[in-house]
mmCIF file of C-alpha atoms in Angstrom:
data_model
loop_
_atom_site.group_PDB
_atom_site.id
_atom_site.type_symbol
_atom_site.label_atom_id
_atom_site.label_comp_id
_atom_site.label_asym_id
_atom_site.label_seq_id
_atom_site.Cartn_x
_atom_site.Cartn_y
_atom_site.Cartn_z
ATOM 1 C CA MET A 1 -5.428 -33.541 -3.117
ATOM 2 C CA LEU A 2 -2.601 -32.066 -1.669
ATOM 3 C CA LEU A 3 -3.200 -27.868 -1.759
ATOM 4 C CA ALA A 4 -0.765 -25.117 -1.366
ATOM 5 C CA ILE A 5 -2.149 -22.184 0.780
ATOM 6 C CA ILE A 6 -0.904 -18.814 0.514
ATOM 7 C CA PRO A 7 -2.204 -16.653 2.799
ATOM 8 C CA ALA A 8 -2.107 -13.054 1.662
ATOM 9 C CA ARG A 9 -4.466 -10.453 3.436
ATOM 10 C CA SER A 10 -4.838 -7.132 3.037
ATOM 11 C CA GLY A 11 -4.766 -4.321 5.248
ATOM 12 C CA SER A 12 -1.106 -4.373 6.913
ATOM 13 C CA LYS A 13 -0.617 -1.875 9.384
ATOM 14 C CA ARG A 14 3.351 -1.557 9.560
ATOM 15 C CA ILE A 15 3.940 -2.040 5.788
ATOM 16 C CA LYS A 16 1.008 -1.115 3.098
ATOM 17 C CA ASN A 17 0.108 -3.497 0.756
ATOM 18 C CA LYS A 18 3.608 -5.690 1.680
ATOM 19 C CA ASN A 19 2.399 -8.938 -0.413
ATOM 20 C CA ILE A 20 2.022 -6.465 -3.425
ATOM 21 C CA ARG A 21 4.913 -4.836 -3.281
ATOM 22 C CA LEU A 22 7.437 -5.308 -5.936
ATOM 23 C CA LEU A 23 10.528 -7.541 -6.189
ATOM 24 C CA ASN A 24 12.373 -8.101 -9.358
ATOM 25 C CA LYS A 25 9.623 -6.552 -11.083
ATOM 26 C CA LYS A 26 6.816 -9.077 -9.465
ATOM 27 C CA PRO A 27 4.690 -8.590 -6.569
ATOM 28 C CA LEU A 28 5.903 -10.191 -3.776
ATOM 29 C CA MET A 29 3.333 -12.725 -3.239
ATOM 30 C CA ILE A 30 3.425 -13.900 -6.993
ATOM 31 C CA HIS A 31 6.779 -15.404 -6.183
ATOM 32 C CA SER A 32 5.371 -17.737 -3.643
ATOM 33 C CA LEU A 33 2.807 -18.684 -6.199
ATOM 34 C CA GLN A 34 5.256 -19.184 -8.860
ATOM 35 C CA LEU A 35 7.075 -21.630 -6.184
ATOM 36 C CA CYS A 36 4.565 -23.556 -5.483
ATOM 37 C CA LYS A 37 3.524 -24.187 -9.359
ATOM 38 C CA LYS A 38 7.082 -24.692 -10.684
ATOM 39 C CA SER A 39 7.617 -27.563 -7.295
ATOM 40 C CA LYS A 40 4.777 -29.691 -9.814
ATOM 41 C CA ILE A 41 3.597 -31.295 -6.426
ATOM 42 C CA PHE A 42 0.453 -29.808 -5.648
ATOM 43 C CA ASN A 43 -2.582 -30.324 -7.377
ATOM 44 C CA LYS A 44 -4.135 -27.051 -6.397
ATOM 45 C CA ILE A 45 -2.714 -23.751 -5.491
ATOM 46 C CA HIS A 46 -4.576 -21.433 -3.304
ATOM 47 C CA LEU A 47 -4.234 -17.453 -2.585
ATOM 48 C CA SER A 48 -6.186 -16.883 0.794
ATOM 49 C CA THR A 49 -6.726 -13.183 0.681
ATOM 50 C CA ASN A 50 -9.614 -10.721 1.533
ATOM 51 C CA SER A 51 -8.613 -8.488 -1.567
ATOM 52 C CA LYS A 52 -10.081 -8.257 -4.980
ATOM 53 C CA LYS A 53 -6.867 -6.431 -5.930
ATOM 54 C CA TYR A 54 -4.357 -9.031 -4.759
ATOM 55 C CA ALA A 55 -6.991 -11.134 -6.737
ATOM 56 C CA ARG A 56 -6.890 -9.490 -9.829
ATOM 57 C CA ILE A 57 -3.372 -9.394 -9.371
ATOM 58 C CA ALA A 58 -2.986 -13.463 -9.510
ATOM 59 C CA LYS A 59 -4.932 -13.972 -12.452
ATOM 60 C CA LYS A 60 -3.024 -11.516 -14.289
ATOM 61 C CA PHE A 61 -0.263 -13.894 -13.700
ATOM 62 C CA GLY A 62 -2.282 -17.021 -14.725
ATOM 63 C CA PHE A 63 -3.426 -17.908 -10.548
ATOM 64 C CA GLU A 64 -7.228 -18.918 -10.762
ATOM 65 C CA ILE A 65 -8.861 -17.610 -7.543
ATOM 66 C CA ASP A 66 -11.337 -20.093 -5.654
ATOM 67 C CA PHE A 67 -12.502 -17.391 -3.475
ATOM 68 C CA LEU A 68 -12.117 -14.452 -1.331
ATOM 69 C CA ARG A 69 -11.625 -15.003 2.538
ATOM 70 C CA ASN A 70 -14.636 -13.239 4.421
ATOM 71 C CA LYS A 71 -13.941 -10.019 6.181
ATOM 72 C CA LYS A 72 -13.926 -11.935 9.611
ATOM 73 C CA MET A 73 -11.131 -14.217 8.625
ATOM 74 C CA ALA A 74 -9.220 -11.204 7.915
ATOM 75 C CA GLN A 75 -8.783 -8.797 10.878
ATOM 76 C CA ASP A 76 -5.726 -8.133 12.016
ATOM 77 C CA LYS A 77 -6.382 -10.821 15.440
ATOM 78 C CA THR A 78 -8.117 -13.548 13.721
ATOM 79 C CA PRO A 79 -5.547 -15.958 14.409
ATOM 80 C CA LEU A 80 -4.082 -17.889 10.933
ATOM 81 C CA ILE A 81 -5.311 -21.386 11.579
ATOM 82 C CA ASP A 82 -9.090 -19.991 11.952
ATOM 83 C CA SER A 83 -8.916 -18.668 8.048
ATOM 84 C CA ILE A 84 -7.304 -21.930 7.012
ATOM 85 C CA ARG A 85 -10.033 -23.496 8.567
ATOM 86 C CA ASP A 86 -12.421 -21.339 6.872
ATOM 87 C CA ASP A 87 -10.919 -22.182 3.458
ATOM 88 C CA LEU A 88 -10.856 -25.754 3.916
ATOM 89 C CA ILE A 89 -14.653 -26.092 5.370
ATOM 90 C CA LYS A 90 -15.139 -23.888 1.569
ATOM 91 C CA PHE A 91 -13.160 -26.512 -0.546
ATOM 92 C CA LYS A 92 -14.936 -29.255 1.364
ATOM 93 C CA LYS A 93 -18.316 -27.583 0.468
ATOM 94 C CA LYS A 94 -16.814 -27.480 -3.423
ATOM 95 C CA GLY A 95 -16.565 -30.926 -2.997
ATOM 96 C CA ASP A 96 -12.791 -31.287 -2.904
ATOM 97 C CA LEU A 97 -11.171 -33.621 -1.213
ATOM 98 C CA ILE A 98 -8.138 -32.293 0.615
ATOM 99 C CA LYS A 99 -5.471 -34.772 2.276
ATOM 100 C CA GLU A 100 -2.722 -32.707 2.742
ATOM 101 C CA ILE A 101 -2.039 -28.973 2.794
ATOM 102 C CA CYS A 102 1.271 -26.879 2.530
ATOM 103 C CA ILE A 103 1.308 -23.424 4.163
ATOM 104 C CA VAL A 104 3.745 -21.115 2.288
ATOM 105 C CA SER A 105 4.253 -17.608 3.406
ATOM 106 C CA ALA A 106 3.375 -14.754 0.593
ATOM 107 C CA THR A 107 6.356 -12.666 2.008
ATOM 108 C CA SER A 108 8.970 -15.394 1.814
ATOM 109 C CA PRO A 109 10.872 -14.934 -1.891
ATOM 110 C CA LEU A 110 13.690 -16.651 -1.257
ATOM 111 C CA LEU A 111 12.116 -19.915 -0.300
ATOM 112 C CA LYS A 112 13.623 -22.675 -3.086
ATOM 113 C CA VAL A 113 11.504 -25.688 -4.618
ATOM 114 C CA LYS A 114 14.038 -28.064 -2.483
ATOM 115 C CA ASP A 115 12.592 -26.510 0.537
ATOM 116 C CA ILE A 116 8.927 -27.420 -0.273
ATOM 117 C CA LEU A 117 9.957 -30.643 -1.587
ATOM 118 C CA ASP A 118 12.191 -31.259 1.640
ATOM 119 C CA ALA A 119 9.154 -30.316 3.641
ATOM 120 C CA ARG A 120 7.279 -33.293 2.536
#
């Protein structure tokens, strides 16, 4: 399975709720989720978030949320690789066989489908 992970924790100190700030009338993280969907290469697109609010917003735009990050994996100083590793462990426990992952920033609305395809 090819998995896209879009990390979007709440709790930013510099720009409050930056992942859901509107850009062209859509929350910023939705641009990344839709880009991954539009690429048509991912078997699963996962919003890695600790926020129920972010999860509700993603669901409103048609994205399924498998699970939320736990608080320990959403701290200011928690390395991203640790939260991704935790997500992968949870997918493995669900029986998903992940062969490849692609991490797409929730705050990169200028990415194009070609950028994702070229990165493969």
